[in-house]
């Protein structure tokens, strides 16, 4: 049986000789310089690894592939500990048991590993030990990462345990193959073709496993009830079977009115016994097909979707009913807090208002999934005040990897600094040091269930993400989900080394660009705390003037910037909507006072006069002009830096990135001109003479319709 499985896997994984089209992601395994490869070959002459499970077979194949590419050689398998060997296994492996104690492996948890160089009989060996086979697979990817970065193996000593037990991608993929807010073509899930398997499923699983991602929600949060039909569950099973050896659990987004819409019941009221029974039966049906099914993700009573409030029930009533159906099977419910009812109050306050009264009312297998900011994945937002405030409910963060509001796949915006800023934000919820990272990873509240989600940027395009640079955002999400204290700079460097080039000069210049890229986008789109100035439906280009009657006011830029002759910004201070009141002290007071509010959030929390003086002495209007211009200048700088990289990587990817940067420069100017010319109609002040003047005319910009055809 084992042999058949091995053969099956071998047939599935094609020999990976990638053209430089981006399809190889960070797993390209290009030959290392001879001096380096010689050393590795000397240190890793043999491998002791008992291939007694499918995951181990896959792990060994990955090693073979990496050795072949990086070193031009295949490791020799022999089941002995010898000098210059790599010894791999768990405590069940006789050889490994001799080398590592159960106590030291306790530090690794279920998924972590120890990877270290050890003295052995007067020489050296490398040990890779874990508690489970999946930990060995992750450890092999770590070893490969070290090698791809040409790090010395002598002195290597890593004890790794992931920050979150569930590290999950959320696909906003619809069953018809379209992807909501997806900018890399159609969905990689070929629902019509399943159970026929696309080779990309395995590539997807490998790529995720290489960065520690262990869960995938297959379908859009705006879920079709059809996903729970027998027909689709059979297809879900096929995908789950594919992903299992790679440590990836499948989850589904569910529509709260499925009992009615799919099951034909007269209601979906969570307190109705028949509804309850319907979900229990559905859970049994799912687990019979997918025994390690992860659970449900639910968007309820949000943006017009059904939910428990339709029946006068609470989010807790809804979530707990689903949790009870999944609990006997070990499943969880990820219940989203992305809610904003049109009650006229500040949208940024609404999730807190709805969820805080329910703190402590959720089952232990419910986790509330909260977007990083209180509004919606803006280029910059303060953290959602729910983090740190809900002390008796488990919370997980939802980050957006796909760049819905940061120029889709067209603009370079490395999201590492955004994720890092968020994870390191101190909520003060349990005193100083209660960072979002520590609140969500179980350090502060000691939760057993810990998780983090990222909305995927993956599609069927050859380079997976719609642009080569966008791959870095998938990568950084996985790496931070694995270790939430890694710096975005370190992750950028390792991504570049593996994906583009290990040349130190190249790495330093390109990493410099990447690290500044998100701030550049903030500056040319929404500086100083401005937000949501993009067109109300596509979220791409600037439309600060939009006054489309018929759309909800809290979808429109004017709602957010509130520019008038007196000034600009949303007054969320204690004199305004008092959103500041949702934060713990000292943040509440700090944010409440424009003099102490961090300038990056100034217009998020305050409506200030055009001649308000900033700490650098500039008037607010001038500062806006400088920020918008600096965003444009920065992108022009990126373009110059990139032009110098010609010849340092393959032409195809060089050209693709160059073309994207050209689009970005053009559109950064579009953003700058649209916002400054429009806000100038209120400020009535000139743009400082030393800055480049606008090249567009406001009337023309207002009439230009964003072409959605190019941006699905
Ligand atoms: C944003 C996004 C929607 C998405 C929603 C959500 O509003 O524009 O497309 O459905 O977030 O997160 O549920």
XYZ file of C-alpha atoms and ligand atoms in Angstrom:
725
model
C 0.000 0.000 0.000
C 2.794 2.324 1.015
C 4.505 1.786 -2.330
C 1.368 2.567 -4.253
C 1.024 5.823 -2.336
C 4.616 6.716 -3.053
C 4.109 6.045 -6.747
C 0.931 8.094 -6.697
C 2.736 11.090 -5.228
C 5.641 10.709 -7.649
C 3.265 10.833 -10.581
C 1.530 13.877 -9.225
C 4.594 15.994 -8.680
C 6.022 16.904 -12.042
C 9.754 17.337 -12.465
C 10.092 20.978 -11.679
C 12.173 22.710 -14.239
C 10.744 26.187 -14.152
C 11.100 28.785 -16.781
C 11.501 32.128 -15.030
C 7.853 32.990 -15.321
C 7.236 33.332 -11.614
C 5.515 29.973 -11.328
C 8.273 28.578 -9.117
C 7.618 31.192 -6.411
C 10.329 31.084 -3.739
C 10.948 27.394 -4.411
C 13.076 27.776 -7.545
C 16.151 25.976 -6.205
C 18.715 27.547 -8.515
C 22.279 26.201 -8.355
C 24.324 27.663 -5.508
C 27.881 28.937 -6.044
C 30.297 26.019 -6.067
C 32.134 27.026 -2.898
C 28.870 26.969 -0.978
C 27.437 23.823 -2.532
C 30.685 21.937 -1.919
C 30.410 22.668 1.776
C 26.801 21.551 1.984
C 27.553 18.376 0.055
C 30.367 17.660 2.464
C 28.121 18.218 5.510
C 25.065 16.411 4.169
C 26.481 13.314 2.584
C 23.840 10.904 3.848
C 20.340 11.094 5.192
C 18.830 8.880 7.861
C 15.094 9.168 7.380
C 12.568 6.359 7.598
C 9.997 7.014 4.860
C 7.092 5.377 6.631
C 4.373 7.939 5.898
C 3.123 9.903 2.954
C 4.179 13.185 4.540
C 7.706 11.836 4.968
C 7.799 10.701 1.364
C 6.763 14.160 0.235
C 9.318 15.735 2.549
C 12.088 13.550 1.160
C 11.037 14.424 -2.370
C 11.321 18.083 -1.511
C 14.837 17.480 -0.241
C 15.700 15.621 -3.429
C 14.335 18.436 -5.521
C 16.197 21.080 -3.520
C 19.455 19.115 -3.527
C 19.213 18.501 -7.250
C 18.633 22.180 -7.965
C 20.867 23.816 -5.380
C 23.686 21.298 -5.189
C 23.324 19.238 -8.334
C 23.174 16.054 -6.337
C 20.741 13.709 -4.651
C 21.252 12.779 -1.008
C 21.996 9.150 -0.230
C 19.540 7.505 2.104
C 20.957 5.192 4.754
C 19.490 4.336 8.118
C 22.540 4.933 10.307
C 23.917 7.843 12.225
C 27.220 8.705 10.629
C 29.348 11.788 10.634
C 28.172 14.308 8.007
C 24.627 12.976 7.986
C 21.269 14.587 8.250
C 19.216 12.622 10.784
C 15.476 13.191 10.562
C 12.627 11.874 12.666
C 10.357 11.932 15.694
C 10.782 10.160 19.012
C 9.289 7.100 17.362
C 12.468 6.799 15.338
C 15.125 4.792 17.167
C 18.008 6.877 15.827
C 16.441 10.187 16.697
C 15.521 9.053 20.199
C 19.210 8.739 20.933
C 19.850 12.343 19.949
C 17.024 14.408 21.424
C 15.012 14.398 24.655
C 11.245 14.445 24.946
C 11.577 17.535 27.116
C 13.333 19.579 24.491
C 10.782 18.517 21.882
C 7.972 19.709 24.150
C 9.008 23.252 23.252
C 8.069 22.587 19.618
C 4.362 21.897 20.099
C 2.483 19.974 17.439
C 3.981 21.604 14.366
C 7.409 22.889 15.362
C 10.830 21.273 15.082
C 14.402 21.296 16.256
C 17.009 21.788 13.562
C 20.565 21.795 14.793
C 24.128 20.950 14.111
C 25.513 18.485 16.696
C 28.839 16.979 17.613
C 28.934 13.276 16.877
C 31.856 10.899 17.286
C 34.424 13.566 16.676
C 32.550 15.030 13.724
C 29.251 16.772 13.038
C 25.731 15.791 12.129
C 22.567 17.789 11.490
C 19.514 16.735 13.444
C 15.961 17.514 12.417
C 13.479 16.342 15.053
C 9.783 17.023 15.605
C 6.791 15.619 17.410
C 4.858 14.890 14.227
C 5.757 14.180 10.635
C 4.368 17.507 9.554
C 6.923 19.204 11.816
C 9.637 17.334 9.910
C 8.239 18.614 6.636
C 8.298 22.200 7.939
C 11.827 21.612 9.222
C 12.967 20.431 5.808
C 11.673 23.634 4.297
C 13.595 25.568 6.956
C 16.782 23.708 6.079
C 16.207 24.456 2.401
C 15.553 28.110 3.243
C 18.844 28.257 5.132
C 20.612 26.726 2.155
C 18.957 28.994 -0.382
C 20.256 31.896 1.675
C 23.700 30.315 1.774
C 23.781 30.292 5.574
C 26.421 28.140 7.238
C 25.059 24.965 8.802
C 27.727 24.803 11.496
C 26.334 26.461 14.594
C 22.762 26.090 13.363
C 20.458 25.679 16.353
C 16.780 26.365 15.893
C 13.908 25.384 18.155
C 10.770 26.441 16.355
C 7.156 26.512 17.452
C 4.591 28.439 15.430
C 2.951 31.472 17.028
C -0.532 30.305 15.977
C -1.855 26.786 15.830
C -4.039 27.610 12.795
C -2.453 29.586 9.962
C -5.138 29.975 7.375
C -5.685 31.387 3.916
C -9.141 32.699 3.123
C -10.014 32.401 -0.547
C -12.743 34.757 -1.644
C -13.360 32.401 -4.584
C -16.820 31.941 -5.984
C -18.135 28.659 -7.310
C -18.404 30.131 -10.820
C -14.625 30.611 -10.895
C -14.543 34.354 -10.260
C -12.606 35.721 -7.309
C -13.933 38.589 -5.236
C -11.168 41.191 -4.957
C -8.865 38.813 -6.795
C -6.312 40.290 -9.197
C -4.571 37.170 -10.460
C -7.160 35.827 -12.844
C -9.774 33.230 -12.111
C -9.888 30.864 -9.187
C -7.385 28.030 -8.988
C -10.232 25.749 -7.904
C -11.695 24.164 -11.001
C -15.039 23.163 -9.538
C -16.430 22.047 -12.872
C -13.493 19.734 -13.487
C -13.322 18.185 -10.025
C -12.866 15.315 -9.167
C -10.283 15.696 -11.938
C -7.225 17.094 -10.263
C -5.224 20.041 -11.475
C -1.445 19.693 -10.889
C -1.593 23.148 -9.409
C -3.345 21.810 -6.284
C -0.186 20.041 -5.221
C 1.981 23.026 -6.103
C -0.334 25.167 -4.000
C -0.091 22.775 -1.061
C 3.703 22.637 -1.275
C 4.028 26.413 -1.431
C 1.796 26.845 1.590
C 3.535 24.144 3.579
C 6.888 25.737 2.792
C 5.836 28.775 4.845
C 3.833 26.880 7.441
C 0.281 27.612 6.279
C -1.925 24.766 7.485
C -5.474 25.740 6.595
C -7.452 26.950 3.627
C -10.983 28.270 3.430
C -11.887 27.344 -0.111
C -14.780 29.677 -0.842
C -15.845 33.295 -0.563
C -17.156 34.653 2.735
C -20.088 35.853 0.649
C -20.936 32.191 0.516
C -23.261 30.361 -1.766
C -25.371 27.778 0.103
C -24.497 25.401 -2.752
C -21.079 24.715 -1.244
C -22.797 22.489 1.333
C -24.654 20.422 -1.255
C -23.693 16.763 -1.635
C -22.382 17.540 -5.123
C -19.903 20.158 -3.878
C -18.950 18.333 -0.701
C -17.775 15.435 -2.866
C -15.460 17.901 -4.646
C -14.318 19.394 -1.350
C -13.353 15.899 -0.252
C -11.116 15.503 -3.291
C -9.269 18.714 -2.462
C -8.986 17.783 1.227
C -7.501 14.408 0.249
C -4.953 16.172 -1.908
C -3.922 18.596 0.804
C -3.858 16.235 3.797
C -0.286 14.924 3.436
C 0.887 18.530 3.203
C -0.657 19.333 6.575
C -3.375 21.536 5.116
C -6.882 21.364 6.537
C -9.856 22.443 4.536
C -12.477 24.863 5.902
C -15.611 26.248 4.260
C -17.398 29.582 4.352
C -21.059 28.938 5.005
C -24.178 30.924 4.324
C -26.255 31.297 7.466
C -29.508 30.692 5.647
C -28.369 27.359 4.202
C -31.012 25.385 6.169
C -33.691 27.341 4.348
C -32.062 27.870 0.985
C -30.453 24.471 0.608
C -32.320 22.327 3.113
C -35.791 23.599 2.299
C -36.647 24.408 5.925
C -39.056 27.286 6.529
C -36.484 29.154 8.639
C -32.787 29.350 9.523
C -33.450 30.608 13.059
C -30.575 29.284 15.177
C -32.878 28.543 18.101
C -35.184 26.383 16.000
C -34.676 22.696 16.757
C -34.997 21.618 13.142
C -32.386 24.153 12.075
C -30.079 22.933 14.799
C -30.624 19.335 13.681
C -30.005 20.289 10.036
C -26.576 21.729 10.876
C -25.697 18.710 13.035
C -26.573 16.372 10.209
C -24.633 18.493 7.752
C -21.592 18.429 10.034
C -21.833 14.622 10.264
C -22.039 14.417 6.476
C -18.965 16.643 6.056
C -16.865 14.739 8.590
C -17.790 11.410 7.052
C -16.140 12.695 3.877
C -13.387 14.827 5.397
C -12.466 13.530 8.860
C -9.979 16.330 9.508
C -12.265 19.117 8.265
C -11.244 22.396 9.973
C -14.566 24.127 10.406
C -16.740 27.002 9.206
C -16.009 30.629 8.453
C -19.109 32.803 8.746
C -19.974 36.256 7.518
C -23.364 36.938 9.029
C -25.515 40.064 9.225
C -22.882 41.903 7.286
C -23.266 43.722 3.985
C -26.717 42.263 3.408
C -25.895 38.659 4.231
C -28.284 36.640 6.376
C -27.539 35.985 10.018
C -29.029 35.309 13.437
C -30.158 38.915 13.846
C -32.743 38.288 11.115
C -34.530 36.217 13.757
C -33.905 38.540 16.689
C -30.973 36.393 17.861
C -27.414 37.425 18.583
C -24.109 36.632 16.928
C -23.425 34.353 19.906
C -26.662 32.403 19.338
C -25.692 31.859 15.712
C -22.051 31.011 16.303
C -22.784 28.684 19.225
C -25.345 26.688 17.301
C -22.789 26.005 14.552
C -20.076 25.373 17.129
C -22.213 22.716 18.808
C -22.692 20.955 15.494
C -18.927 20.896 14.845
C -17.682 20.263 18.392
C -18.142 16.470 18.455
C -15.861 16.297 15.415
C -13.262 18.764 16.698
C -14.234 21.551 14.275
C -14.234 25.281 14.936
C -16.298 28.289 13.929
C -14.540 31.426 12.764
C -17.232 34.065 13.159
C -16.383 37.357 11.498
C -16.739 40.684 13.273
C -16.864 42.631 10.007
C -20.264 44.186 10.639
C -21.538 47.692 10.189
C -25.214 48.305 10.334
C -26.496 51.535 8.880
C -27.605 52.993 12.231
C -26.034 56.337 11.457
C -23.198 55.964 13.938
C -19.542 55.976 12.911
C -18.835 52.794 10.920
C -15.465 52.405 12.656
C -17.287 51.871 15.972
C -19.840 49.316 14.963
C -18.076 45.975 15.327
C -17.098 46.931 18.861
C -20.647 48.012 19.668
C -22.120 44.716 18.461
C -19.515 42.343 19.842
C -18.429 43.763 23.194
C -21.778 43.012 24.892
C -21.296 39.376 23.815
C -17.850 39.004 25.376
C -17.662 35.654 27.187
C -20.843 34.305 25.565
C -19.193 32.220 22.842
C -18.388 28.497 22.986
C -14.751 27.523 23.358
C -14.598 26.306 19.730
C -15.694 29.698 18.414
C -13.082 32.251 17.459
C -14.038 35.767 16.416
C -12.238 36.769 13.244
C -11.500 40.493 13.323
C -10.036 42.536 10.477
C -6.848 44.348 11.440
C -8.473 47.784 11.316
C -11.917 48.999 12.361
C -13.017 49.947 8.829
C -11.743 47.821 5.966
C -8.176 46.883 4.979
C -7.125 50.468 4.279
C -3.499 51.283 3.383
C -3.264 52.407 7.001
C -5.681 52.095 9.910
C -5.217 51.958 13.652
C -5.824 48.442 15.008
C -9.394 47.366 15.675
C -10.236 48.237 19.304
C -11.745 44.767 19.784
C -8.175 43.478 20.204
C -7.379 43.770 23.852
C -10.930 44.710 24.807
C -12.627 41.308 24.415
C -11.021 39.513 27.298
C -13.272 36.474 27.582
C -13.574 35.569 23.928
C -10.953 34.126 21.619
C -10.013 36.459 18.770
C -8.059 35.960 15.596
C -6.810 38.571 13.149
C -7.872 38.727 9.513
C -5.292 40.364 7.264
C -5.761 41.035 3.584
C -3.016 39.689 1.347
C -4.821 40.609 -1.854
C -4.399 44.350 -2.290
C -7.983 45.480 -2.637
C -7.184 49.017 -1.508
C -3.489 49.258 -2.345
C -3.443 49.238 -6.114
C -4.422 45.617 -6.790
C -1.595 43.610 -8.365
C -0.455 46.652 -10.313
C 1.223 48.677 -7.582
C 4.235 47.520 -5.647
C 3.198 47.444 -2.010
C 4.983 44.961 0.204
C 2.605 44.387 3.084
C 5.179 43.155 5.600
C 5.491 46.569 7.274
C 1.678 46.862 7.488
C 1.344 43.424 9.117
C 4.258 44.161 11.439
C 2.882 47.558 12.485
C -0.418 45.881 13.321
C 0.990 42.879 15.188
C 3.323 45.083 17.212
C 0.621 47.654 18.072
C 0.204 47.844 21.822
C -3.465 47.590 22.745
C -2.752 48.172 26.464
C -5.723 45.819 26.986
C -3.917 44.087 29.848
C -1.417 46.845 30.547
C 1.649 47.835 28.526
C 3.024 45.137 26.261
C -0.411 43.734 25.322
C 0.456 43.861 21.663
C -1.969 42.483 19.099
C 0.533 39.666 18.525
C 0.519 38.684 22.205
C -3.257 39.156 22.538
C -3.925 36.759 19.662
C -1.193 34.146 20.111
C -2.237 33.048 23.581
C 0.576 34.857 25.449
C -1.788 37.256 27.242
C -5.003 35.266 27.575
C -3.562 31.728 27.441
C -6.038 30.477 24.872
C -5.569 27.008 23.468
C -7.173 27.883 20.158
C -5.027 30.404 18.319
C -5.331 31.383 14.679
C -4.623 34.006 12.053
C -6.112 34.413 8.590
C -5.040 36.147 5.409
C -7.307 36.838 2.431
C -5.437 35.146 -0.405
C -4.069 36.860 -3.516
C -3.834 33.630 -5.484
C -5.341 32.975 -8.877
C -4.777 30.956 -12.010
C -2.180 33.309 -13.506
C 1.175 31.683 -14.143
C 2.887 33.715 -11.429
C 0.010 32.910 -9.031
C -0.505 36.435 -7.683
C -0.944 38.682 -10.723
C 2.542 40.101 -10.295
C 5.898 38.782 -9.198
C 6.185 41.234 -6.335
C 2.753 40.297 -5.004
C 4.109 36.826 -4.214
C 6.038 38.437 -1.369
C 2.746 39.215 0.362
C 1.656 35.570 0.378
C 5.115 34.706 1.656
C 5.204 37.305 4.423
C 1.766 36.331 5.672
C 2.851 32.717 6.081
C 6.133 33.601 7.730
C 4.502 35.976 10.224
C 1.747 33.463 10.941
C 4.532 31.052 11.805
C 6.481 33.577 13.844
C 4.718 36.820 14.669
C 7.892 38.437 15.941
C 9.872 38.110 12.705
C 10.677 41.476 11.168
C 9.229 42.371 7.809
C 12.737 43.371 6.689
C 14.184 39.945 7.437
C 11.302 38.320 5.589
C 11.707 40.645 2.587
C 15.401 39.786 2.417
C 14.842 36.048 2.523
C 12.058 36.258 -0.034
C 14.282 38.206 -2.439
C 17.206 35.837 -1.932
C 15.087 32.824 -2.779
C 12.826 34.325 -5.415
C 14.820 36.908 -7.313
C 18.551 36.861 -6.601
C 20.908 36.209 -3.678
C 23.342 38.940 -4.820
C 23.836 41.069 -1.646
C 23.782 44.391 -3.501
C 20.587 43.415 -5.302
C 18.991 42.223 -2.063
C 19.852 45.412 -0.241
C 18.497 47.712 -2.967
C 15.350 45.750 -3.705
C 14.611 45.178 -0.054
C 15.019 48.931 0.471
C 12.342 49.520 -2.180
C 10.018 46.923 -0.764
C 10.317 48.228 2.768
C 9.328 51.745 1.688
C 6.662 50.677 -0.776
C 3.636 50.502 1.534
C 4.396 53.933 2.988
C 4.688 55.326 -0.531
C 1.200 54.003 -1.308
C -0.160 55.517 1.921
C 1.369 58.850 0.934
C -0.020 59.070 -2.594
C -3.418 57.604 -1.662
C -4.413 58.403 1.914
C -1.757 60.182 3.995
C -2.004 61.529 7.583
C -4.851 59.195 8.559
C -7.119 59.798 5.556
C -8.901 56.667 4.380
C -11.337 55.197 1.871
C -10.863 57.821 -0.825
C -11.019 55.163 -3.532
C -13.895 54.678 -5.936
C -16.749 53.234 -3.906
C -17.185 49.931 -5.721
C -13.879 49.044 -7.396
C -11.618 50.429 -4.640
C -8.846 51.165 -7.133
C -8.527 54.750 -8.322
C -9.148 58.034 -6.480
C -12.675 59.389 -6.196
C -12.664 61.728 -3.204
C -15.557 63.630 -4.785
C -17.911 60.667 -5.114
C -21.404 61.499 -4.143
C -23.273 58.632 -5.710
C -26.801 58.634 -4.438
C -28.110 55.141 -4.010
C -24.973 53.724 -2.424
C -24.709 53.602 1.349
C -23.125 56.783 2.702
C -20.540 54.754 4.609
C -19.253 53.421 1.291
C -18.514 56.885 -0.038
C -15.225 58.748 0.277
C -16.981 61.960 1.379
C -18.241 60.176 4.480
C -14.640 59.517 5.484
C -12.706 62.670 4.635
C -15.402 65.213 5.501
C -13.473 67.978 3.761
C -15.108 71.392 3.982
C -13.983 74.983 4.123
C -13.150 74.558 7.827
C -10.781 71.632 7.323
C -10.545 67.911 6.745
C -10.737 64.592 8.649
C -13.206 62.435 10.592
C -13.790 63.667 14.119
C -13.657 60.494 16.172
C -12.484 62.360 19.278
C -14.555 62.652 22.433
C -16.116 65.748 20.826
C -17.041 63.765 17.754
C -18.074 60.120 17.329
C -15.944 59.179 20.346
C -14.426 56.140 18.635
C -11.370 56.973 20.758
C -13.447 55.834 23.748
C -13.196 52.245 22.487
C -9.429 52.170 23.097
C -7.734 51.503 26.435
C -5.810 54.200 28.242
C -3.331 55.688 27.559
C -4.279 55.328 23.868
C -7.711 56.851 24.414
C -6.276 60.147 25.709
C -3.380 60.046 23.290
C -5.647 59.671 20.271
C -8.175 62.148 21.637
C -5.814 65.081 21.567
C -4.535 66.224 18.146
C -1.314 67.341 19.794
C -0.532 63.804 21.026
C -2.303 61.736 18.371
C 0.330 60.037 16.184
C 0.390 62.027 12.942
C -0.097 58.870 10.892
C -3.634 58.701 12.420
C -4.351 62.414 12.724
C -7.183 62.726 10.195
C -8.540 59.320 11.191
C -9.389 60.743 14.608
C -9.683 64.488 14.008
C -11.238 67.086 11.751
C -8.638 69.835 11.648
C -8.381 73.264 10.045
C -6.388 73.592 6.840
C -3.851 75.788 8.616
C -3.438 73.468 11.625
C 0.296 73.296 12.459
C 1.981 69.914 12.431
C 4.992 69.036 14.534
C 7.362 69.875 11.674
C 5.935 73.405 11.435
C 4.014 72.808 8.209
C 0.367 73.733 7.897
C -1.952 70.775 7.377
C -2.652 71.753 3.762
C 1.059 72.056 3.008
C 1.783 68.763 4.705
C -0.891 67.047 2.606
C 0.750 68.467 -0.525
C 4.182 67.273 0.608
C 2.934 63.818 1.480
C 1.098 63.299 -1.811
C 4.146 64.538 -3.717
C 6.564 62.436 -1.693
C 4.497 59.334 -2.505
C 4.887 60.077 -6.217
C 8.589 60.884 -5.888
C 9.208 57.673 -3.990
C 7.654 55.566 -6.720
C 9.747 57.371 -9.337
C 12.768 56.500 -7.217
C 11.701 52.825 -7.178
C 11.492 52.960 -10.935
C 15.078 54.248 -11.179
C 16.359 51.693 -8.686
C 14.653 48.916 -10.588
C 16.018 50.088 -13.942
C 19.500 49.492 -12.525
C 18.620 45.903 -11.820
C 18.491 45.024 -15.500
C 20.710 42.038 -16.175
C 20.729 41.021 -12.514
C 17.685 38.801 -12.902
C 16.021 37.165 -15.881
C 14.594 39.496 -18.511
C 11.046 38.185 -18.219
C 10.541 39.008 -14.571
C 12.646 42.148 -14.800
C 10.403 43.402 -17.603
C 7.185 42.500 -15.845
C 8.175 44.427 -12.728
C 9.419 47.359 -14.792
C 6.100 47.556 -16.613
C 4.153 47.459 -13.342
C 6.278 50.259 -11.888
C 5.519 52.376 -14.941
C 1.793 51.903 -14.289
C 2.332 52.749 -10.646
C 4.125 56.023 -11.371
C 1.362 57.080 -13.738
C -1.327 56.185 -11.251
C 0.441 57.693 -8.239
C 0.371 60.982 -10.159
C -3.314 60.394 -10.900
C -3.959 59.888 -7.173
C -1.925 62.945 -6.159
C -3.614 65.220 -8.648
C -7.135 63.972 -7.987
C -6.850 64.372 -4.227
C -4.933 67.641 -4.133
C -7.005 69.362 -6.827
C -10.218 68.246 -5.170
C -9.195 69.183 -1.615
C -7.893 72.490 -2.913
C -11.473 73.455 -3.773
C -11.991 73.548 0.027
C -8.619 74.747 1.270
C -8.312 77.526 -1.316
C -4.577 77.457 -0.782
C -1.819 77.062 -3.360
C 0.265 73.948 -3.824
C 3.783 74.891 -2.603
C 5.814 76.206 -5.540
C 8.753 73.825 -5.025
C 6.502 70.808 -5.683
C 5.675 69.467 -9.124
C 2.358 70.985 -10.193
C -0.562 68.697 -11.091
C -0.591 67.464 -14.657
C -4.312 66.673 -14.730
C -7.418 68.783 -14.581
C -10.004 68.067 -11.929
C -12.993 68.177 -14.273
C -11.371 65.702 -16.616
C -10.414 63.365 -13.760
C -13.938 63.448 -12.400
C -15.346 62.333 -15.709
C -12.790 59.584 -16.274
C -14.359 56.273 -15.468
C -12.146 53.623 -13.994
C -11.920 50.770 -16.444
C -12.982 47.708 -14.523
C -12.406 45.440 -17.484
C -8.712 45.402 -16.719
C -9.269 44.707 -13.067
C -11.745 41.909 -12.555
C -14.914 44.472 1.761
C -14.833 44.005 0.338
C -15.911 43.031 0.017
C -15.876 41.889 1.025
C -15.967 42.442 2.423
C -15.790 41.398 3.498
O -16.033 45.257 1.955
O -14.918 45.112 -0.510
O -15.708 42.561 -1.285
O -16.919 41.002 0.807
O -14.951 43.383 2.628
O -14.700 41.344 4.052
O -16.704 40.672 3.812
